[in-house]
Coordinates of C-alpha atoms and ligand atoms in Angstrom, one line a residue:
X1 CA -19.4 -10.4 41.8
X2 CA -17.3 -11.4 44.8
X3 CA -18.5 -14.7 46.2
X4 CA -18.7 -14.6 50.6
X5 CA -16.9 -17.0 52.5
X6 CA -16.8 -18.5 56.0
X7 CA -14.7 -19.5 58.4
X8 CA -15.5 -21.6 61.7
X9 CA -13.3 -22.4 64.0
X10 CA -13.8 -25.4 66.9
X11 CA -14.0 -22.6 69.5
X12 CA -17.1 -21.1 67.3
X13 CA -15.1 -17.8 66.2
X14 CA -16.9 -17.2 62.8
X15 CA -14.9 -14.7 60.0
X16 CA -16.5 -13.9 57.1
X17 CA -14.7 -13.2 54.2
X18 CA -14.3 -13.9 50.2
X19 CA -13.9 -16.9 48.5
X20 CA -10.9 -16.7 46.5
X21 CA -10.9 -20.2 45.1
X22 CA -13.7 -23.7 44.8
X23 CA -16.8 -23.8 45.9
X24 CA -17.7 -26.2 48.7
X25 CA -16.7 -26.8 52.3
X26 CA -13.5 -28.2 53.5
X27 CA -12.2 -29.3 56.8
X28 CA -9.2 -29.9 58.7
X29 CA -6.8 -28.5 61.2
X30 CA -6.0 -24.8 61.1
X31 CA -2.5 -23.3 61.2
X32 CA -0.6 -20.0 60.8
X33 CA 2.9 -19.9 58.9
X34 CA 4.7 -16.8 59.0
X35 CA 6.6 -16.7 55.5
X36 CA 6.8 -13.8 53.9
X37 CA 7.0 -15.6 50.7
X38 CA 7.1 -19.5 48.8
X39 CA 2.6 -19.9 48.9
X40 CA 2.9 -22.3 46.5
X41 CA 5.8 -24.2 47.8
X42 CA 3.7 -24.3 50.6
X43 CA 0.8 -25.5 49.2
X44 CA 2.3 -28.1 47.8
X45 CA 3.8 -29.6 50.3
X46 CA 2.6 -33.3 51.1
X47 CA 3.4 -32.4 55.2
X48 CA 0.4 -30.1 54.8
X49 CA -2.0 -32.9 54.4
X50 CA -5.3 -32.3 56.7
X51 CA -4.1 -28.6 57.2
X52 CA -5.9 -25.3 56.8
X53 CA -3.4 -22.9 56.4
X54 CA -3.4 -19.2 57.3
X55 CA -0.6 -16.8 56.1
X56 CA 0.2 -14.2 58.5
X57 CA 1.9 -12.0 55.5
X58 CA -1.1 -9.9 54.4
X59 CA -0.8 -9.7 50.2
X60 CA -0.6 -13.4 49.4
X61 CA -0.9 -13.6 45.3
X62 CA 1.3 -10.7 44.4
X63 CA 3.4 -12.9 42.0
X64 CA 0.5 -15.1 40.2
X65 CA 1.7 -19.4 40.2
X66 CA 3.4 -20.8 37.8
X67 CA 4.3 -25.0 36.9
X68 CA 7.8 -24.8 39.0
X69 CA 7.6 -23.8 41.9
X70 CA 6.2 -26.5 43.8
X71 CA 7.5 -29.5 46.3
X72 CA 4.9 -32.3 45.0
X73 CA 2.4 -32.4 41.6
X74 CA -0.5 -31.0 43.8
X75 CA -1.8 -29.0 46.7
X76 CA -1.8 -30.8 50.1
X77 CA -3.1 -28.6 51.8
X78 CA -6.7 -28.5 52.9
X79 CA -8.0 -24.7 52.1
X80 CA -6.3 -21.5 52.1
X81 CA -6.9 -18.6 54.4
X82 CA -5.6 -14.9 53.5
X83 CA -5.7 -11.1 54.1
X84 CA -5.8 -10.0 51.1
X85 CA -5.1 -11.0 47.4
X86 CA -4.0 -8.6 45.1
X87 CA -5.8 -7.3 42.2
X88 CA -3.2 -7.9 39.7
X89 CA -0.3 -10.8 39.6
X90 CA 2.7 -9.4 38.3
X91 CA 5.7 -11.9 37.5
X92 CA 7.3 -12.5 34.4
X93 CA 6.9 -16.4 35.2
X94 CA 2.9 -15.9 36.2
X95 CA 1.1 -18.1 34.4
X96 CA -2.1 -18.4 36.5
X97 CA -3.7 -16.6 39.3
X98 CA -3.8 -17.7 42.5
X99 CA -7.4 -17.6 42.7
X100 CA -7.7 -19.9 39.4
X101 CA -5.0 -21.8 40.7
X102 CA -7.2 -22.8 44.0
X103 CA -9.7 -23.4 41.9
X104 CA -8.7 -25.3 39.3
X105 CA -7.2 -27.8 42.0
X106 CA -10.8 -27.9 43.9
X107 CA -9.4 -26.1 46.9
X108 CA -11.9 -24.1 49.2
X109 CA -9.7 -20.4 50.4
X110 CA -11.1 -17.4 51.9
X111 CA -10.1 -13.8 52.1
X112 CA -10.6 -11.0 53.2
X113 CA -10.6 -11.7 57.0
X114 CA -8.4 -10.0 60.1
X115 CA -5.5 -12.8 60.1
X116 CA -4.1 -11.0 63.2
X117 CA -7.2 -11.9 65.0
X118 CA -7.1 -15.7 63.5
X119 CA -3.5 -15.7 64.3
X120 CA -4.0 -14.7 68.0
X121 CA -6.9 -17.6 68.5
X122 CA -4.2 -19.8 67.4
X123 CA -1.4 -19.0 69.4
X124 CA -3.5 -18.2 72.6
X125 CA -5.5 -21.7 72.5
X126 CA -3.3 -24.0 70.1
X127 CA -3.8 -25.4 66.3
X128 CA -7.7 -25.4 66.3
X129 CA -9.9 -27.9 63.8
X130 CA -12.1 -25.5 61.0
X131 CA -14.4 -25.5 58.0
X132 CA -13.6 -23.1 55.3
X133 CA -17.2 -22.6 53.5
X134 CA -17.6 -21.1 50.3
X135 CA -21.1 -19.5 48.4
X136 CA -23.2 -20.7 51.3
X137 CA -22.2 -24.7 51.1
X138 CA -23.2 -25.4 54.5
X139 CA -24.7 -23.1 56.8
X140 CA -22.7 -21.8 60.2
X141 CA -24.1 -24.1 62.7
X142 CA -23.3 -27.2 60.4
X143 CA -19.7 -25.8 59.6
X144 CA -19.2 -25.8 63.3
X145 CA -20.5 -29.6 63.5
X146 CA -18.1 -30.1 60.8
X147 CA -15.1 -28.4 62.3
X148 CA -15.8 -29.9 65.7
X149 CA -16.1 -33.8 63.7
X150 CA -12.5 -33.1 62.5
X151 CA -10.7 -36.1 64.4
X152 CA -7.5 -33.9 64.9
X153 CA -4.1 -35.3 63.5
X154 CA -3.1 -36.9 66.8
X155 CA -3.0 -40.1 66.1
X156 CA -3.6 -39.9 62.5
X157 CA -0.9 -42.1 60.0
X158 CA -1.0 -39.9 57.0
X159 CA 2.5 -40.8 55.6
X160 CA 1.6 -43.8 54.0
X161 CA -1.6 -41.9 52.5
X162 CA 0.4 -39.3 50.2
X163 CA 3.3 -41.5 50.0
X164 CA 4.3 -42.4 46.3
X165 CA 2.8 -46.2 46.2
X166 CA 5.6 -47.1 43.6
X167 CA 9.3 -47.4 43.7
X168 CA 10.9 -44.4 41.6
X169 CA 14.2 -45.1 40.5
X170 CA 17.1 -42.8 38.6
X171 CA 17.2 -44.3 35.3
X172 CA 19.9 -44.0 32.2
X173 CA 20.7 -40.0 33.7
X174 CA 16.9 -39.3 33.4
X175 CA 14.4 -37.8 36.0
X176 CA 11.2 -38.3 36.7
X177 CA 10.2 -36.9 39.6
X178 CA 7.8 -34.0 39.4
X179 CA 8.4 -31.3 37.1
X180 CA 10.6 -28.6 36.8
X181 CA 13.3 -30.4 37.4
X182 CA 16.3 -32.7 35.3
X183 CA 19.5 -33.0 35.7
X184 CA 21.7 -35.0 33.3
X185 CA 24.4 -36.5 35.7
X186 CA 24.7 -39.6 35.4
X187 CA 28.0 -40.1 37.8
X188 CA 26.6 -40.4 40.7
X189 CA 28.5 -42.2 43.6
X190 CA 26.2 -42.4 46.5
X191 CA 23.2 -44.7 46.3
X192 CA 20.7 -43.5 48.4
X193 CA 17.2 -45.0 49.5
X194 CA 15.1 -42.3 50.1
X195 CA 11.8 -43.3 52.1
X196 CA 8.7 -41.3 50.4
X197 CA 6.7 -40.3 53.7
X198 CA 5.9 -37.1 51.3
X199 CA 8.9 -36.1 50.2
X200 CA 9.2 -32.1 49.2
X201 CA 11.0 -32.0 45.7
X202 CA 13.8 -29.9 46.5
X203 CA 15.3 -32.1 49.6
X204 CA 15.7 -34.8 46.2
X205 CA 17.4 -32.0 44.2
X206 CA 19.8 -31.3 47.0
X207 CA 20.7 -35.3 47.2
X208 CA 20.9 -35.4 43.6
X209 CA 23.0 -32.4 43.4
X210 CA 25.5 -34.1 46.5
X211 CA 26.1 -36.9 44.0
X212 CA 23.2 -39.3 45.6
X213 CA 21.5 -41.5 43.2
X214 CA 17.9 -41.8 44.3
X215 CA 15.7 -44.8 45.0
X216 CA 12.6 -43.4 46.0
X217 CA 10.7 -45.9 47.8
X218 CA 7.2 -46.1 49.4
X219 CA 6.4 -45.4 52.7
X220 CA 5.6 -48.9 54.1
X221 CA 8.8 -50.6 52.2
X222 CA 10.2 -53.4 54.5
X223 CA 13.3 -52.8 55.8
X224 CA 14.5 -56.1 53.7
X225 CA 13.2 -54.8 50.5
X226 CA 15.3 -51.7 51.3
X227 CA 18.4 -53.7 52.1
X228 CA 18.1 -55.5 48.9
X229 CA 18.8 -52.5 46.7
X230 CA 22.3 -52.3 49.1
X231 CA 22.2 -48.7 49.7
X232 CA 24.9 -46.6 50.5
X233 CA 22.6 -44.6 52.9
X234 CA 19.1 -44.5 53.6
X235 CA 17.5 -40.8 53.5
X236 CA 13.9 -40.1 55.9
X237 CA 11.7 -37.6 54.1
X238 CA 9.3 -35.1 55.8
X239 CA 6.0 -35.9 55.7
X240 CA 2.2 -35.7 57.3
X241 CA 0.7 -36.3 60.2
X242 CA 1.3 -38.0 63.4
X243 CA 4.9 -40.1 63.8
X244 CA 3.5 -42.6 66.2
X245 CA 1.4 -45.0 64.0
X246 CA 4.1 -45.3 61.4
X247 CA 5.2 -48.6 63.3
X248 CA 6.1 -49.7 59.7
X249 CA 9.1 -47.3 59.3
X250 CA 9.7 -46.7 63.0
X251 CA 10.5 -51.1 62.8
X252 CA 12.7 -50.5 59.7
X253 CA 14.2 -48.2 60.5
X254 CA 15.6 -50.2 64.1
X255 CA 17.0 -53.0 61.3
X256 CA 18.8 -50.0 59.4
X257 CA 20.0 -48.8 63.0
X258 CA 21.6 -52.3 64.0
X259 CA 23.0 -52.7 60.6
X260 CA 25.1 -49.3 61.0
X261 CA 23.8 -48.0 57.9
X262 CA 24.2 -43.8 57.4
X263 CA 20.7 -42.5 58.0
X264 CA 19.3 -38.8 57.8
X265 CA 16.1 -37.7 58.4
X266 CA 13.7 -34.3 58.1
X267 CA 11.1 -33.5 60.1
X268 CA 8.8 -36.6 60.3
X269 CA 11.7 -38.6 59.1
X270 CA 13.7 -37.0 62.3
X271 CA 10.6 -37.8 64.5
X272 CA 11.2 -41.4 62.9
X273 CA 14.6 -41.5 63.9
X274 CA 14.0 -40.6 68.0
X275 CA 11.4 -42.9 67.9
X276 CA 13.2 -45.9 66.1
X277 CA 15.7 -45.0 68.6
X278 CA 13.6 -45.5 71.7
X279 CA 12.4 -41.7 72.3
X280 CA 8.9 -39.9 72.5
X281 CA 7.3 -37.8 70.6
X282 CA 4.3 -34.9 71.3
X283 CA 1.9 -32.9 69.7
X284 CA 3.0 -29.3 69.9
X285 CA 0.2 -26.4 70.5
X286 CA 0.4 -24.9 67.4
X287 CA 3.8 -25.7 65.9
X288 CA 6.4 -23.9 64.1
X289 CA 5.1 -23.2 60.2
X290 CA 7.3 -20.4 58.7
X291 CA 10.7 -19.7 57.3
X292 CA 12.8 -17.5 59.8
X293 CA 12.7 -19.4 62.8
X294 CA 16.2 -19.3 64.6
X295 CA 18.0 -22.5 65.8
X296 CA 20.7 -23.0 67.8
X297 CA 23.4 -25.5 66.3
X298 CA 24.6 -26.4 69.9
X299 CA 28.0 -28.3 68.4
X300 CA 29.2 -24.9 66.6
X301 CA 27.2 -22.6 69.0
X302 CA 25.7 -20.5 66.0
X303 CA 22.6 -19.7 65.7
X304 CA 20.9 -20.8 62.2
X305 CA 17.7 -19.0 60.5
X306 CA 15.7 -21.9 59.5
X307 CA 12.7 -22.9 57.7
X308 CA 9.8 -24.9 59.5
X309 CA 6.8 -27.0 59.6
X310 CA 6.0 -29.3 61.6
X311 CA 2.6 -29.6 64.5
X312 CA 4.9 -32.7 66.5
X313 CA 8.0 -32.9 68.2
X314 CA 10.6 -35.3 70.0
X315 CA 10.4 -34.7 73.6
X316 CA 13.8 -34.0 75.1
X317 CA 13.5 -35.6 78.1
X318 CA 12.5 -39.0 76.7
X319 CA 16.2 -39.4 75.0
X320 CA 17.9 -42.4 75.8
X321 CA 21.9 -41.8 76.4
X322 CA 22.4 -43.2 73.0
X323 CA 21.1 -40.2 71.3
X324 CA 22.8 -37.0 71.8
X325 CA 20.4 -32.9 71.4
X326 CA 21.8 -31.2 68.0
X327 CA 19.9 -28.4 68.0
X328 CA 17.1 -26.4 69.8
X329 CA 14.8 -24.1 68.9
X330 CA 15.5 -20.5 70.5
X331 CA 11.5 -19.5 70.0
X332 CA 10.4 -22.5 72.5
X333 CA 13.8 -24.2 73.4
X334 CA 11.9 -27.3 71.7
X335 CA 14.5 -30.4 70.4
X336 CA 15.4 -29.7 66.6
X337 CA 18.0 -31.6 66.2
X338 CA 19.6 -35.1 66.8
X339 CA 22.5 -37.5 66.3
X340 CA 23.3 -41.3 67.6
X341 CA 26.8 -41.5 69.6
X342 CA 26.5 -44.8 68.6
X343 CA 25.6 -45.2 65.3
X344 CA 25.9 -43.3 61.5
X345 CA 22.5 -41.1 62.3
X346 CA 21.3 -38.2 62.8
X347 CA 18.3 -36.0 61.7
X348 CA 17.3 -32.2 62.0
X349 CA 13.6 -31.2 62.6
X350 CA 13.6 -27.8 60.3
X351 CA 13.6 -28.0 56.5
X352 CA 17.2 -27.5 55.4
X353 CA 16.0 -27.8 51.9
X354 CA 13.9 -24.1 52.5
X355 CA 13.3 -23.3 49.0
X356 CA 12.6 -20.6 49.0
X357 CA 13.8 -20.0 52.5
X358 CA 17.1 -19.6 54.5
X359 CA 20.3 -21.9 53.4
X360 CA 21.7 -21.8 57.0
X361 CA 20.9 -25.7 57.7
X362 CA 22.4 -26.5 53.8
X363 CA 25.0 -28.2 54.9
X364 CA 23.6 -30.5 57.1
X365 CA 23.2 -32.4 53.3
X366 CA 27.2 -32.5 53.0
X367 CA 27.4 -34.4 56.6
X368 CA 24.7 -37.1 55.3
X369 CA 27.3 -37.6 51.9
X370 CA 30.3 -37.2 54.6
X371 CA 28.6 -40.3 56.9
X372 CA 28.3 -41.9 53.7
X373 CA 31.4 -41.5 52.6
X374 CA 33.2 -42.7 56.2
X375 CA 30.9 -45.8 55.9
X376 CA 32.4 -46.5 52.5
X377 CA 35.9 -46.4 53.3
X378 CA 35.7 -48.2 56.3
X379 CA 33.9 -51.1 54.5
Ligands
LIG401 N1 7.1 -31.3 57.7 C1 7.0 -32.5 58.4 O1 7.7 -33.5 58.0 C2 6.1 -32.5 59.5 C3 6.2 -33.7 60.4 C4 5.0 -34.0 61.2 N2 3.9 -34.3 60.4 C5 4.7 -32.8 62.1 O2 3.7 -32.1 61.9 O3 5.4 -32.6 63.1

């Protein structure tokens, strides 16, 4: 028998629905991604940390889970809200239903409900906190207590929370970073220190696959730890949460700045990046989440599809003339992109690892090894 679900928003909008996965109540801010496809990927990104996520596709579930497809070795993301889920998974790699998938990791998800309506509340007023309830764990009025105690991620340092609290190194041609993943090359040129803020799997692959041997490293690593393993380049990961309190990595990062070392950053490591570099940054209303968002590269003036997810951004006007604008997005005209006239950095605030998701922002990975490879000749 079908189990009933709830869903309370800040703004007291109540949807009632089914719980498709633990039982319990869960809290945290609510968001809408648009991709058609990748709910696992998506669930198991770290940058999804604190998030309720609703999917604006309406048959989430069609294709089961399975061990691979996933950007960290669990979900991130606070609860799961969806249309409808399918009767029957069909995939030849299936292994697990959705449903038992939620549940088996202890996540609270509801479907069931009008997304569209969910979606508009989102859009019209911005992100909004919520409580995901499941077989009656809390009644309405407390799930809106609950929703409304939510703190909000503004303000909220949540990098060094799912960060990795060891240093993970490339050892003897073997990997051991997540599953579903090895790679046998051992001839790798570039060594790379790649800051864990939450690092998605697949932005490693596409190092690994450039030639860069990895040293994965903690969030809060000191800058002179860093410098000690004499990288070739350092690599800023995506990640959760707000920018600002990272002071740990925003002060590194100035010593990697002044040293003229290559950098690249995603998302919150791109956020990192303006700010090391004297720039603000802002929560948005309700972000960009969702894997068709066009960019436009202003250098080439082409327009890129591009994967996204991210509730902060740099604000344009607080550049300093050392820091030159990339990219913008065309939905919102909002700073995507960035690069230092000055210095061997620059960072992109999409995901040009999109897996699955559009390639157009790929080769952003071959200027990083190309920066890399200028520093080393010069030296
Ligand atoms: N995917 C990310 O790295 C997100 C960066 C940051 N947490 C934001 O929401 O803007």
């Amino acid at each position: 028998m079908a189990i009933s679900a709830l869903l309370v928003l800040e703004d007291g909008s109540v949807f009632n629905g089914t719980s498709i996965g633990a039982s319990g109540y869960s809290v945290g801010e609510v968001v809408f991604n648009t991709s058609m496809t990748g709910y696992q990927e998506i669930l198991t990104d770290p940058s999804y940390a604190e998030q309720i996520i609703t999917l604006t596709y309406p048959h989430i579930g069609n294709t089961g889970t399975n061990s691979e497809d996933i950007e960290s070795d669990k979900i991130w993301a606070k609860g799961l809200v969806i249309r409808d889920l399918p009767l029957i998974a069909s995939n030849f790699r299936s292994e697990k239903s959705l449903s038992d998938y939620l549940s088996d990791n202890n996540i609270v998800a509801i479907a069931d409900i009008d997304t569209r309506r969910l979606t508009r509340i989102l859009r019209d007023k911005g992100a909004q906190r919520g409580c995901i309830v499941s077989a009656d764990a809390l009644s309405q009025s407390d799930a809106l207590e609950q929703a409304k105690a939510f703190p909000g991620l503004k303000g909220m340092d949540l990098a060094k929370v799912v960060s990795r609290t060891e240093k993970t190194q490339w050892v003897d041609g073997s990997w051991e970073l997540g599953k579903g993943y090895a790679t046998n090359k051992t001839d790798l040129p570039y060594h790379v220190v790649a800051y864990d803020f939450g690092a998605k799997s697949n932005i490693l692959r596409m190092l690994v696959d450039r030639g860069c041997k990895l040293s994965l490293v903690p969030a809060e690593t000191s800058a002179d730890d860093v410098l000690a393993l004499n990288p070739d380049g350092i690599f800023l990961s995506n990640g959760p949460g707000d920018p600002e309190p990272c002071t740990y990595a925003i002060e590194a990062i100035k010593v990697f700045l002044d040293k003229g070392i290559p950098i690249f950053g995603i998302c919150l490591g791109h956020q990192l990046l303006a700010l090391a570099s004297g720039a603000n940054t802002e929560k948005m209303k309700f972000g960009h989440h969702g894997a068709n968002h066009p960019v436009k590269d202003l250098a080439r003036d082409v327009v890129m599809i591009t994967s996204q997810n991210h509730g902060f951004a740099v604000q344009e006007s607080s550049l300093p003339e050392n820091v030159k604008v990339t990219h913008v997005s065309l939905f919102d005209k909002s700073l995507q992109g960035i690069e230092r006239t000055d210095k061997p950095a620059f960072s992109f605030q999409g995901h040009p690892e999109a897996s699955p998701g559009p390639h157009d922002a790929a080769p952003l990975f071959d200027k990083f090894i190309d920066l890399i490879v200028q520093s080393k000749t010069q030296a």
